[in-house]
């Protein structure tokens, strides 16, 4: 009689694995890619492909060199690649996109131990690094033909409200900005998909967007435009919900979202940059361990210690 | 009635055998009955090699209060008294009986004389009944409440939330009268004023039977609960039916509640009515490697290979065989293991299904926390365990974990969270054992 496998329960598992989750995120990001190609042309596809390939190759190479198990198959590097590409202008030079991808994967993710162990969001951090290193190309917005010069946030900041793109243009993403952040409808559709698939919970995006809406409303700063400008929707649904770098409990996620919203508005209204989403997420990433400590869920019926 | 229910998960039901009326296994050639099939002191064998035994004969007597007597379900000759390694790791004597197929003695029992609480508890003790739905806690100990006025609610557990298992369902359908009689016994001798029969909604037939049976009884109500795993776990069931929480380290009776499994209750009733002690069990035989799944009544001590053979044998080579369901069941090393008192199902999973999934890095998704019925934080427990921090484990209340497996089930990284929780509990126990000494030193 052949012996049988003896292992600790449970003996069945849910089919959802890390790769399944990441695949869902990629699916959710897809509509925004279509929007990007329509608005900014085929170069958006090129930049996205370059970032994805660089991130996945970078992860594979790093793991090969350090003798770690290969995790390219979990698709998390592909997600990082797409998110980074979406936060770049469509005209970014290819070599800069490659460099940014390697910073995201090698420095921000793998040096800290790989998936689940990095404290800062790789795409967000790499974008900030690129903003500092390549400030010229990083703010050289590709402006769709249909609209005038500056990005809506710059327009808002300048107070020149006459030149704001129409609401419909905002929804469709026909405005200046990073290639994947402009298509509000496409991003909302993706966000809805993630919520339905329960990949993310509503707490972070609702708290993030809600805080921005409320504060800009109180400050009289065009709340609806604020919501659809910059990388806010992309950030709220896809970056502030990154598992590794945000709190694991729903109460923690609420605090995280509120914090992101607060910092974003502070930067947008009083800071030197028109855009604050990336900075706010990175700052809240840094605060995450502390938030986690105060928002740990209380076990039911636990004895007093 | 509790407004909020504890979180849980939806697992596949796979109750293929719910409509399979239990069939009786032909007497196996040999049975091997361990004297410890319960929590507490092993029973003491009272037969010797060469003795002839009858059906229902006492073969091991309870050793003290926290123990339970063991009876033979077959007639035959005691061949040897073996030293058996149980799946929990301890070695206990096991009485091996070569059967003669006569089944002499069956039916020739006299009912015990029960007239008050003390004689009721005495009868429960004599019946050999232990918690049949779970860990095998001696039922007499559970029911022997020091102050009956503290007892407010008795929950009859018919939730049966584990996938595959339908033996409790069959009890509720086929032995509904025994369950009714059991409820009456609880009313009479335990003075229970509020009795809840808790059944998951995926067993509408059982709900209907009891709703009709107790329609005019103001003291008995049927709670139809959502089929969410682990609805039948004691703490979850108590919370979801009464809104009360069992404190850490406490017992349900501390909050005025007793939970008794429906099959356990039926077995007690049968003993008190007819004098038939617990010597056979209805088990669900199922799993992807079983040719024709069904419910089978077998003498306790029957080797698993005989039980599977009766169900058409294996349709493919089994990779894993379990006592109990796939969420909390115990994997056995071979088919020589035998049916125990608390065995409610034996499952054989195909080699493909038994293959453990690959464990990858925790992605901090928080699913394990969101789905833990007791709101523990398994990912953080794992981290504290790996850093060897029993103090953190204590603060994380790992001792509360009921090992239901929800966390590991949903984990996308397939972390071995239940295993780690078990190890963490052991680490915490040894830490607590030395902690007073450490404190004294530092004082
Ligand atoms: S931590 Fe324990 S009680 Fe919570 S889900 Fe996991 S096994 Fe169940
Ligand atoms: S469910 Fe698994 S991957 Fe997610 S936080 Fe828990 S242990 Fe980590």
XYZ file of C-alpha atoms and ligand atoms in Angstrom:
764
model
C 0.000 0.000 0.000
C 1.514 3.263 -1.052
C 1.608 5.838 1.694
C -0.521 8.895 1.432
C 0.119 12.563 1.755
C -0.232 13.687 5.338
C -0.544 17.428 5.775
C -2.233 19.893 8.059
C -5.747 21.061 7.188
C -7.312 22.666 5.227
C -7.078 20.164 2.411
C -8.808 22.311 -0.181
C -7.918 25.844 -1.225
C -9.589 28.658 -3.027
C -8.488 28.919 -6.644
C -7.552 32.592 -6.362
C -3.780 32.854 -6.342
C -1.472 35.843 -6.527
C -1.241 35.428 -10.294
C -5.033 35.392 -10.625
C -5.257 38.637 -8.655
C -2.555 40.330 -10.721
C -4.193 39.151 -13.904
C -7.392 40.834 -12.728
C -5.494 44.061 -12.119
C -4.067 43.890 -15.641
C -7.558 43.349 -17.039
C -8.808 46.323 -15.052
C -6.005 48.481 -16.432
C -6.777 47.555 -20.023
C -9.553 50.088 -20.828
C -7.202 52.911 -19.863
C -4.689 51.620 -22.406
C -7.290 51.850 -25.157
C -8.105 55.387 -24.028
C -4.403 56.259 -24.042
C -3.890 54.981 -27.575
C -6.934 56.900 -28.802
C -5.912 60.105 -27.068
C -2.119 60.071 -27.297
C -1.502 57.710 -30.180
C 0.427 54.476 -30.614
C 3.391 55.745 -28.681
C 1.409 55.054 -25.485
C 1.364 51.389 -26.397
C 5.088 51.454 -27.073
C 5.878 53.071 -23.713
C 3.619 50.606 -21.887
C 5.188 47.631 -23.645
C 8.689 48.901 -22.909
C 7.908 49.312 -19.192
C 6.229 45.916 -18.874
C 9.042 44.096 -20.628
C 11.701 45.972 -18.654
C 10.011 45.276 -15.333
C 9.523 41.591 -16.045
C 13.019 41.140 -17.407
C 14.438 43.145 -14.523
C 12.654 40.942 -12.000
C 13.776 37.765 -13.735
C 17.381 38.951 -13.943
C 17.519 40.150 -10.349
C 16.121 36.885 -9.061
C 18.473 34.904 -11.252
C 21.482 36.849 -9.954
C 20.489 36.602 -6.306
C 19.356 32.985 -6.504
C 15.812 33.764 -5.462
C 12.883 31.793 -6.831
C 11.547 33.180 -10.087
C 8.337 35.139 -9.492
C 7.796 36.615 -12.939
C 4.836 34.278 -13.327
C 2.885 36.012 -10.560
C 2.513 38.987 -12.961
C 3.140 41.565 -10.240
C 6.086 42.945 -12.214
C 3.833 43.376 -15.221
C 1.390 45.363 -13.087
C 4.224 47.595 -11.904
C 5.276 48.116 -15.513
C 1.812 49.174 -16.612
C 1.339 51.477 -13.637
C 4.676 53.158 -14.223
C 3.986 53.600 -17.933
C 0.603 55.106 -17.144
C 2.308 57.756 -15.027
C 4.664 58.834 -17.799
C 4.024 61.268 -20.643
C 3.556 59.469 -23.943
C 6.621 61.198 -25.373
C 9.079 59.907 -22.780
C 12.340 58.640 -24.329
C 12.506 54.859 -24.330
C 15.780 54.673 -22.440
C 14.319 56.746 -19.626
C 11.303 54.440 -19.412
C 13.654 51.444 -19.215
C 15.697 53.075 -16.492
C 12.598 53.980 -14.512
C 11.332 50.407 -14.745
C 14.604 49.046 -13.435
C 14.532 51.479 -10.515
C 10.997 50.319 -9.705
C 11.765 46.616 -9.813
C 15.368 46.344 -8.690
C 15.668 49.145 -6.159
C 12.194 49.690 -4.766
C 10.841 46.146 -4.935
C 13.577 43.522 -5.006
C 16.179 45.148 -2.774
C 13.583 45.092 -0.021
C 12.891 41.417 -0.510
C 10.466 41.199 -3.399
C 6.705 40.976 -3.522
C 4.991 41.657 -0.224
C 8.068 43.070 1.494
C 8.698 46.410 -0.191
C 7.322 49.306 1.834
C 7.022 51.816 -1.024
C 4.997 51.416 -4.174
C 7.528 50.644 -6.945
C 5.685 52.471 -9.738
C 4.945 55.540 -7.625
C 8.471 55.788 -6.282
C 10.104 55.251 -9.654
C 7.886 57.946 -11.106
C 8.996 60.406 -8.438
C 12.626 59.492 -9.037
C 12.138 60.102 -12.753
C 10.380 63.380 -12.084
C 13.460 64.563 -10.236
C 15.983 63.092 -12.655
C 14.304 63.819 -15.978
C 12.161 66.790 -15.032
C 12.108 68.135 -18.557
C 10.876 65.094 -20.440
C 8.658 64.075 -17.531
C 6.621 67.262 -17.835
C 6.656 67.533 -21.602
C 2.964 66.717 -21.952
C 1.630 65.423 -25.164
C -1.414 67.593 -25.735
C -4.229 66.067 -27.759
C -5.181 68.178 -30.786
C -8.648 68.969 -29.548
C -7.537 70.927 -26.493
C -5.362 73.906 -25.729
C -1.901 74.109 -24.159
C -1.594 73.149 -20.517
C -2.860 70.255 -18.381
C -6.098 70.907 -16.511
C -4.260 70.956 -13.197
C -1.870 73.619 -14.449
C -4.843 75.535 -15.760
C -6.623 75.188 -12.445
C -3.537 76.301 -10.625
C -3.157 79.320 -12.896
C -6.754 80.234 -12.193
C -7.507 80.520 -15.899
C -10.829 78.713 -15.731
C -11.873 79.709 -19.245
C -9.353 77.321 -20.714
C -10.441 74.181 -18.810
C -11.342 71.281 -21.076
C -15.020 70.359 -21.081
C -16.335 67.736 -18.668
C -16.911 65.298 -21.507
C -13.318 65.702 -22.609
C -12.214 65.026 -19.037
C -14.306 61.871 -18.841
C -12.899 60.582 -22.101
C -9.374 61.601 -21.211
C -8.889 64.100 -24.037
C -6.586 66.368 -22.093
C -2.927 66.860 -21.333
C -1.352 64.507 -18.800
C 0.400 61.218 -18.280
C -0.626 58.610 -20.781
C -2.720 56.338 -18.612
C -4.143 58.744 -16.094
C -6.464 60.840 -18.230
C -9.244 58.467 -19.254
C -11.537 58.930 -16.269
C -14.282 56.660 -17.570
C -11.844 53.910 -18.492
C -10.219 54.077 -15.057
C -13.594 54.040 -13.312
C -14.604 50.984 -15.312
C -11.388 49.262 -14.274
C -11.911 50.269 -10.666
C -15.433 48.900 -10.735
C -14.110 45.624 -12.105
C -11.612 45.348 -9.247
C -14.337 46.073 -6.717
C -16.675 43.498 -8.219
C -13.919 40.903 -8.320
C -13.118 41.830 -4.721
C -9.503 42.434 -5.587
C -9.724 45.738 -3.756
C -12.128 46.990 -1.111
C -13.975 50.275 -1.538
C -12.388 51.825 1.522
C -9.221 53.279 0.020
C -10.582 54.753 -3.212
C -13.708 56.080 -1.487
C -11.735 57.698 1.316
C -9.151 59.105 -1.090
C -11.589 60.522 -3.623
C -14.073 61.575 -0.952
C -11.462 63.558 0.952
C -10.300 65.333 -2.208
C -13.874 66.135 -3.210
C -14.794 67.454 0.201
C -11.680 69.559 0.740
C -11.612 71.100 -2.725
C -15.321 71.796 -2.416
C -14.744 73.602 0.871
C -11.838 75.481 -0.647
C -13.862 76.342 -3.749
C -11.401 74.610 -6.091
C -13.506 72.822 -8.717
C -13.930 69.469 -6.919
C -15.136 67.505 -9.957
C -12.196 68.617 -12.083
C -9.828 67.894 -9.230
C -11.175 64.372 -9.020
C -10.614 63.684 -12.694
C -7.311 65.516 -13.051
C -3.785 64.409 -12.566
C -3.300 60.827 -11.512
C -6.044 60.843 -8.933
C -8.291 58.099 -10.247
C -5.349 55.972 -11.328
C -3.778 56.495 -7.917
C -6.917 55.939 -5.872
C -7.978 52.714 -7.575
C -4.695 51.161 -8.605
C -1.840 52.538 -6.523
C -3.249 53.375 -3.119
C -4.764 49.878 -3.127
C -1.464 48.075 -3.645
C -1.390 45.299 -1.054
C 2.257 45.338 -0.035
C 2.494 49.020 0.690
C -0.853 49.841 2.290
C -2.667 48.696 5.450
C -4.281 45.258 5.507
C -7.388 46.143 7.501
C -10.342 48.151 6.253
C -10.085 50.728 9.012
C -6.422 51.149 8.134
C -7.356 51.546 4.494
C -9.816 54.313 5.352
C -7.133 56.220 7.204
C -4.699 55.622 4.368
C -7.182 56.982 1.836
C -8.022 60.041 3.890
C -4.318 60.738 4.365
C -3.676 60.466 0.627
C -6.544 62.831 -0.118
C -5.377 65.327 2.434
C -1.786 65.425 1.226
C -2.858 65.559 -2.409
C -5.003 68.631 -1.793
C -2.294 70.276 0.303
C 0.223 69.857 -2.498
C -2.173 70.829 -5.257
C -3.414 73.935 -3.515
C -0.361 75.192 -1.689
C 2.581 73.235 -3.073
C 4.903 73.987 -5.943
C 3.746 71.025 -7.984
C 0.363 71.020 -9.631
C 0.118 67.254 -8.962
C 0.304 65.617 -5.540
C -1.004 62.081 -5.951
C 2.338 60.291 -6.220
C 3.836 62.169 -3.300
C 0.796 61.569 -1.144
C 0.821 57.836 -1.800
C 4.542 57.562 -1.100
C 4.165 59.496 2.144
C 1.300 57.312 3.255
C 3.316 54.217 2.276
C 5.900 55.354 4.777
C 3.247 55.784 7.449
C 1.634 52.409 6.750
C 3.432 50.383 9.453
C 2.269 52.906 12.053
C -1.283 52.930 10.746
C -1.217 49.139 10.822
C -0.235 49.143 14.470
C -3.223 51.248 15.469
C -5.752 49.612 13.237
C -5.107 45.950 13.933
C -8.458 44.233 14.174
C -9.425 43.262 17.690
C -9.824 39.511 18.126
C -13.287 38.508 19.313
C -13.402 37.332 22.882
C -9.721 37.875 23.534
C -8.652 37.709 27.164
C -7.316 40.827 28.850
C -3.571 40.614 29.058
C -30.949 37.132 18.152
C -27.651 38.475 16.955
C -27.930 41.083 14.271
C -24.441 40.745 12.931
C -23.018 37.422 11.919
C -19.364 36.548 12.082
C -17.456 36.508 8.810
C -16.782 33.232 7.143
C -16.239 31.890 3.670
C -18.214 30.090 1.033
C -16.723 26.717 0.387
C -17.993 24.234 -2.182
C -20.752 22.177 -0.512
C -20.241 18.891 -2.334
C -23.028 17.255 -0.315
C -23.382 14.489 -2.898
C -24.483 11.981 -0.318
C -27.278 13.978 1.343
C -29.952 11.759 -0.174
C -28.007 8.535 0.306
C -29.774 6.482 2.947
C -27.158 4.862 5.184
C -26.412 1.235 4.382
C -25.043 -1.190 6.919
C -21.567 -2.540 6.345
C -21.358 -6.363 6.511
C -19.455 -7.343 9.640
C -15.758 -6.831 8.862
C -13.410 -9.769 9.601
C -11.536 -7.782 12.181
C -11.965 -4.580 14.151
C -9.353 -2.621 16.068
C -10.805 -0.382 18.754
C -8.507 2.125 20.444
C -9.413 2.847 24.064
C -8.877 6.569 23.609
C -11.300 8.130 21.174
C -12.012 11.130 23.349
C -10.319 14.021 25.064
C -9.131 13.018 28.527
C -7.756 9.876 30.136
C -7.753 6.754 27.941
C -10.207 4.079 29.065
C -8.842 0.932 30.777
C -9.253 -2.329 28.873
C -11.370 -4.866 30.799
C -11.052 -7.764 28.362
C -8.157 -10.105 27.847
C -6.692 -11.840 24.873
C -8.787 -14.925 24.161
C -12.017 -13.548 25.694
C -15.162 -13.813 23.644
C -17.147 -10.611 23.375
C -20.666 -9.795 22.297
C -22.150 -6.799 20.591
C -22.494 -3.951 23.046
C -20.131 -5.475 25.588
C -17.925 -3.147 27.610
C -14.322 -3.656 26.534
C -12.716 -0.699 28.306
C -14.014 1.239 31.283
C -13.772 4.945 31.882
C -10.707 5.946 33.878
C -12.075 8.714 36.068
C -14.565 11.420 35.246
C -12.716 12.876 32.262
C -12.863 9.665 30.262
C -15.364 7.516 28.433
C -16.144 3.775 28.304
C -15.670 1.801 25.094
C -17.992 -0.910 23.781
C -17.643 -3.552 21.118
C -19.777 -3.329 18.010
C -19.098 -6.919 16.975
C -19.156 -10.377 18.453
C -16.017 -12.458 18.313
C -12.754 -13.176 20.062
C -10.165 -10.750 21.403
C -7.113 -11.541 19.334
C -4.645 -9.130 20.844
C -4.353 -5.829 22.623
C -2.172 -3.703 20.430
C -0.213 -0.589 21.026
C -1.599 1.816 18.437
C -0.155 5.072 17.185
C -3.064 7.472 16.842
C -3.096 10.231 14.266
C -2.771 12.822 17.026
C 0.592 11.282 17.842
C -0.025 9.473 21.126
C 0.241 5.702 21.638
C -2.759 3.967 23.172
C -3.852 0.362 23.656
C -6.292 -0.906 21.056
C -8.453 -3.992 21.388
C -8.290 -6.154 18.277
C -11.292 -8.421 17.841
C -11.609 -11.202 15.309
C -15.283 -11.256 14.451
C -17.441 -14.371 14.161
C -20.173 -12.765 12.117
C -22.878 -13.873 14.572
C -23.372 -10.401 16.055
C -24.490 -12.161 19.228
C -25.951 -9.883 21.847
C -27.295 -7.186 19.596
C -30.716 -6.000 20.635
C -30.465 -7.611 24.067
C -29.966 -4.435 26.071
C -31.754 -3.041 29.064
C -32.434 0.637 29.263
C -30.840 2.446 32.202
C -33.044 3.835 34.937
C -33.081 7.601 34.632
C -35.144 9.658 37.023
C -33.273 12.859 37.758
C -30.278 14.984 36.714
C -27.727 12.789 38.480
C -28.994 9.556 36.960
C -29.263 11.277 33.576
C -25.608 12.316 33.695
C -24.719 8.832 34.917
C -26.473 7.326 31.917
C -24.744 9.701 29.520
C -21.438 8.672 31.061
C -22.284 4.986 30.644
C -23.431 5.408 27.054
C -19.872 5.957 25.858
C -21.017 9.009 23.918
C -18.489 11.746 23.263
C -18.715 14.822 21.035
C -19.426 13.099 17.752
C -19.227 16.154 15.567
C -15.826 17.287 16.650
C -13.000 16.601 19.024
C -14.624 13.868 21.095
C -15.066 15.743 24.351
C -16.861 13.420 26.835
C -20.495 14.497 26.646
C -21.239 13.659 30.271
C -18.581 16.147 31.356
C -20.071 18.821 29.132
C -23.608 18.267 30.385
C -22.664 17.920 34.053
C -23.253 21.578 34.805
C -22.564 22.513 38.425
C -25.321 25.113 38.602
C -28.215 24.386 36.266
C -29.758 27.796 36.889
C -26.858 29.316 34.909
C -27.830 27.344 31.832
C -29.964 29.450 29.543
C -29.678 28.018 26.052
C -28.835 24.648 24.589
C -27.931 24.656 20.910
C -28.395 21.410 19.019
C -25.777 21.615 16.300
C -27.019 20.418 12.944
C -25.150 23.032 10.936
C -22.772 20.512 9.363
C -20.835 23.172 7.489
C -17.916 21.058 6.242
C -18.018 20.110 2.573
C -19.019 16.513 1.708
C -20.240 15.426 5.152
C -23.888 14.432 5.417
C -23.953 12.035 8.363
C -25.572 14.647 10.623
C -28.054 15.397 7.864
C -28.955 11.715 7.802
C -29.345 11.689 11.591
C -31.740 14.604 11.364
C -33.750 12.888 8.639
C -33.594 9.223 9.623
C -33.372 9.632 13.406
C -35.514 12.730 13.769
C -37.475 10.968 16.508
C -34.289 10.352 18.476
C -33.394 14.013 18.170
C -36.883 14.892 19.401
C -36.507 12.470 22.304
C -33.104 13.981 23.058
C -34.539 17.468 23.144
C -37.188 16.222 25.585
C -34.485 14.720 27.800
C -32.648 18.042 27.831
C -35.882 19.783 28.742
C -36.663 17.362 31.515
C -33.299 16.803 33.157
C -31.306 19.898 32.242
C -34.340 22.165 32.749
C -33.454 23.877 29.486
C -35.989 26.562 28.632
C -34.476 27.687 25.364
C -33.382 25.028 22.917
C -32.171 26.048 19.476
C -31.878 23.539 16.680
C -29.350 25.149 14.368
C -29.305 23.989 10.751
C -27.690 25.522 7.673
C -30.073 26.627 4.971
C -28.645 24.152 2.491
C -30.545 21.426 4.380
C -34.137 22.526 3.813
C -35.451 19.042 4.484
C -34.044 19.018 8.006
C -35.322 22.527 8.659
C -38.794 21.482 7.569
C -38.815 18.344 9.728
C -37.932 20.191 12.908
C -39.996 23.280 12.205
C -43.050 21.067 11.932
C -42.058 18.838 14.813
C -41.669 21.715 17.259
C -44.197 24.115 15.797
C -46.246 24.249 18.987
C -43.336 24.059 21.401
C -42.561 27.466 22.872
C -39.210 26.322 24.217
C -37.710 24.942 21.041
C -36.882 26.997 17.980
C -35.220 26.147 14.717
C -32.525 28.532 13.515
C -32.009 28.363 9.753
C -28.520 29.758 9.285
C -26.746 30.815 6.094
C -24.557 28.085 4.670
C -21.348 29.912 5.437
C -18.331 28.013 6.674
C -17.622 27.606 9.656
C -21.213 28.040 10.770
C -21.043 24.880 12.862
C -17.929 25.869 14.815
C -18.982 26.173 18.437
C -18.020 29.798 19.006
C -19.448 30.903 15.674
C -22.685 29.025 16.201
C -23.163 30.498 19.653
C -22.539 34.011 18.414
C -24.756 33.653 15.384
C -27.687 32.240 17.342
C -27.444 34.077 20.672
C -25.146 37.027 20.017
C -22.861 35.927 22.848
C -19.127 35.541 22.746
C -17.219 32.764 24.488
C -14.272 34.433 26.243
C -10.716 33.262 25.615
C -9.943 30.249 27.753
C -13.596 29.986 28.779
C -16.326 27.467 28.020
C -19.734 28.069 26.475
C -21.343 27.333 29.838
C -19.574 30.414 31.222
C -22.006 32.435 29.136
C -24.942 30.143 29.847
C -24.786 28.068 26.685
C -24.193 24.429 25.837
C -23.727 23.209 22.277
C -24.451 19.572 21.540
C -24.132 17.951 18.152
C -27.382 16.459 16.805
C -25.894 12.996 16.283
C -24.453 13.072 19.793
C -27.883 13.918 21.159
C -29.534 11.142 19.156
C -26.976 8.641 20.476
C -27.696 9.630 24.068
C -31.422 9.305 23.506
C -30.954 5.877 21.980
C -28.990 4.684 24.995
C -31.476 6.013 27.509
C -34.441 4.637 25.581
C -33.046 1.233 24.647
C -29.764 0.730 26.486
C -27.809 0.569 23.216
C -24.400 2.109 23.900
C -22.306 3.845 21.259
C -20.587 1.107 19.299
C -21.337 1.972 15.696
C -21.272 5.105 13.595
C -22.815 6.417 10.441
C -20.008 7.835 8.322
C -20.086 9.657 5.012
C -17.754 8.023 2.512
C -16.928 10.405 -0.309
C -14.158 12.190 -2.171
C -12.919 12.317 -5.731
C -11.198 8.930 -5.480
C -14.225 6.992 -4.167
C -16.099 4.914 -6.735
C -19.605 5.142 -5.265
C -19.932 7.602 -2.398
C -22.562 7.021 0.262
C -23.386 6.872 3.945
C -22.413 3.712 5.763
C -23.157 2.414 9.250
C -20.064 0.667 10.561
C -18.929 -0.811 13.874
C -16.425 1.461 15.594
C -12.961 0.061 14.976
C -13.598 -0.954 11.375
C -10.477 -0.404 9.243
C -10.914 2.280 6.622
C -10.007 -0.102 3.806
C -13.147 -2.159 4.543
C -15.268 0.985 4.558
C -13.923 2.166 1.203
C -14.159 -1.341 -0.282
C -17.857 -1.381 0.609
C -18.278 1.835 -1.379
C -16.968 0.277 -4.552
C -13.329 0.830 -3.731
C -11.297 3.529 -5.391
C -11.935 4.886 -8.841
C -8.357 6.111 -8.893
C -5.385 5.950 -6.579
C -6.128 8.114 -3.530
C -3.476 10.689 -2.746
C -4.873 11.650 0.613
C -7.360 10.072 3.006
C -9.086 12.102 5.675
C -10.992 11.643 8.873
C -13.650 14.331 8.619
C -14.085 17.122 6.099
C -11.545 18.831 3.877
C -11.463 22.025 5.953
C -10.571 20.585 9.356
C -10.155 16.885 8.719
C -7.084 14.915 9.715
C -5.014 13.190 7.043
C -4.246 9.555 7.847
C -1.068 7.784 6.788
C -2.691 4.539 5.623
C -5.955 2.619 5.320
C -5.297 0.470 8.409
C -6.591 3.356 10.530
C -10.019 2.624 11.931
C -13.332 4.404 12.322
C -13.431 6.161 15.693
C -16.313 7.393 17.815
C -16.025 10.917 16.456
C -15.457 9.936 12.840
C -18.312 11.455 10.869
C -16.789 11.041 7.428
C -13.897 9.412 5.643
C -12.799 11.035 2.423
C -10.382 9.858 -0.224
C -9.044 12.603 -2.443
C -7.493 11.914 -5.816
C -3.733 12.284 -6.120
C -4.227 15.420 -8.177
C -6.484 17.017 -5.605
C -4.192 15.955 -2.775
C -1.157 17.635 -4.263
C -0.367 20.531 -1.926
C -0.455 23.863 -3.785
C 2.756 25.816 -4.102
C 3.403 28.221 -1.236
C 4.491 31.681 -2.371
C 5.356 34.915 -0.572
C 2.667 36.674 1.484
C 1.441 39.615 -0.556
C -0.178 41.340 2.449
C -3.577 41.270 0.827
C -5.398 41.041 4.166
C -7.794 38.323 3.023
C -6.844 36.028 5.908
C -7.822 38.734 8.398
C -10.997 39.736 6.640
C -12.232 36.150 6.550
C -11.220 35.010 10.043
C -14.472 34.508 11.987
C -12.709 35.531 15.189
C -10.986 38.530 13.627
C -7.505 37.232 14.224
C -4.609 38.410 12.071
C -3.011 35.253 10.654
C -0.511 37.116 8.466
C 0.786 38.951 11.513
C 0.772 35.774 13.579
C 2.925 34.157 10.913
C 5.320 37.061 10.978
C 5.550 37.007 14.788
C 6.106 33.252 14.755
C 8.914 33.523 12.222
C 10.588 36.154 14.330
C 10.129 33.876 17.359
C 8.155 36.455 19.330
C 5.813 34.668 21.755
C 5.013 37.978 23.428
C 3.582 39.266 20.163
C 1.728 36.004 19.636
C 0.113 36.514 23.013
C -0.966 40.026 22.069
C -2.308 38.680 18.764
C -4.418 36.181 20.784
C -3.337 33.188 18.771
C -4.795 31.037 21.559
C -8.275 31.888 20.310
C -7.696 30.269 16.925
C -10.084 27.386 16.358
C -8.123 26.106 13.360
C -11.143 26.356 11.104
C -8.921 26.986 8.097
C -10.763 29.956 6.564
C -7.555 31.991 6.495
C -5.507 29.362 4.713
C -8.364 28.566 2.357
C -8.565 32.107 1.016
C -4.839 32.915 1.072
C -3.749 33.589 -2.517
C -0.176 32.756 -1.573
C -1.279 29.383 -0.124
C 0.536 30.092 3.125
C 0.331 27.289 5.692
C -1.502 29.528 8.121
C -3.266 26.856 10.186
C -0.053 24.912 10.599
C 1.720 28.078 11.694
C -1.070 28.874 14.142
C -0.744 25.432 15.678
C 3.012 25.882 16.027
C 2.473 29.387 17.384
C 0.131 28.072 20.051
C 2.752 25.538 21.083
C 5.402 28.255 21.206
C 3.123 30.440 23.287
C 2.394 27.562 25.684
C 6.053 26.911 26.338
C 6.634 30.646 26.735
C 3.827 30.895 29.276
C 5.212 27.901 31.124
C 8.523 29.640 31.720
C 7.233 33.185 31.987
C 6.537 33.176 35.749
C 10.114 32.053 36.339
C 11.423 34.861 34.178
C 9.302 37.336 36.077
C 10.630 36.110 39.400
C 14.171 36.435 38.203
C 13.692 39.996 37.127
C 11.887 40.866 40.371
S -6.849 32.261 12.367
Fe -7.724 30.400 13.200
S -9.834 30.947 13.627
Fe -9.038 32.506 12.229
S -9.544 31.756 10.170
Fe -7.511 31.030 10.621
S -7.846 28.999 11.468
Fe -9.817 30.033 11.573
S -4.165 35.929 2.906
Fe -2.114 35.117 2.593
S -1.126 36.580 1.255
Fe -2.937 37.605 2.059
S -2.192 38.680 3.890
Fe -2.921 36.688 4.579
S -1.095 35.396 4.559
Fe -0.615 37.181 3.323
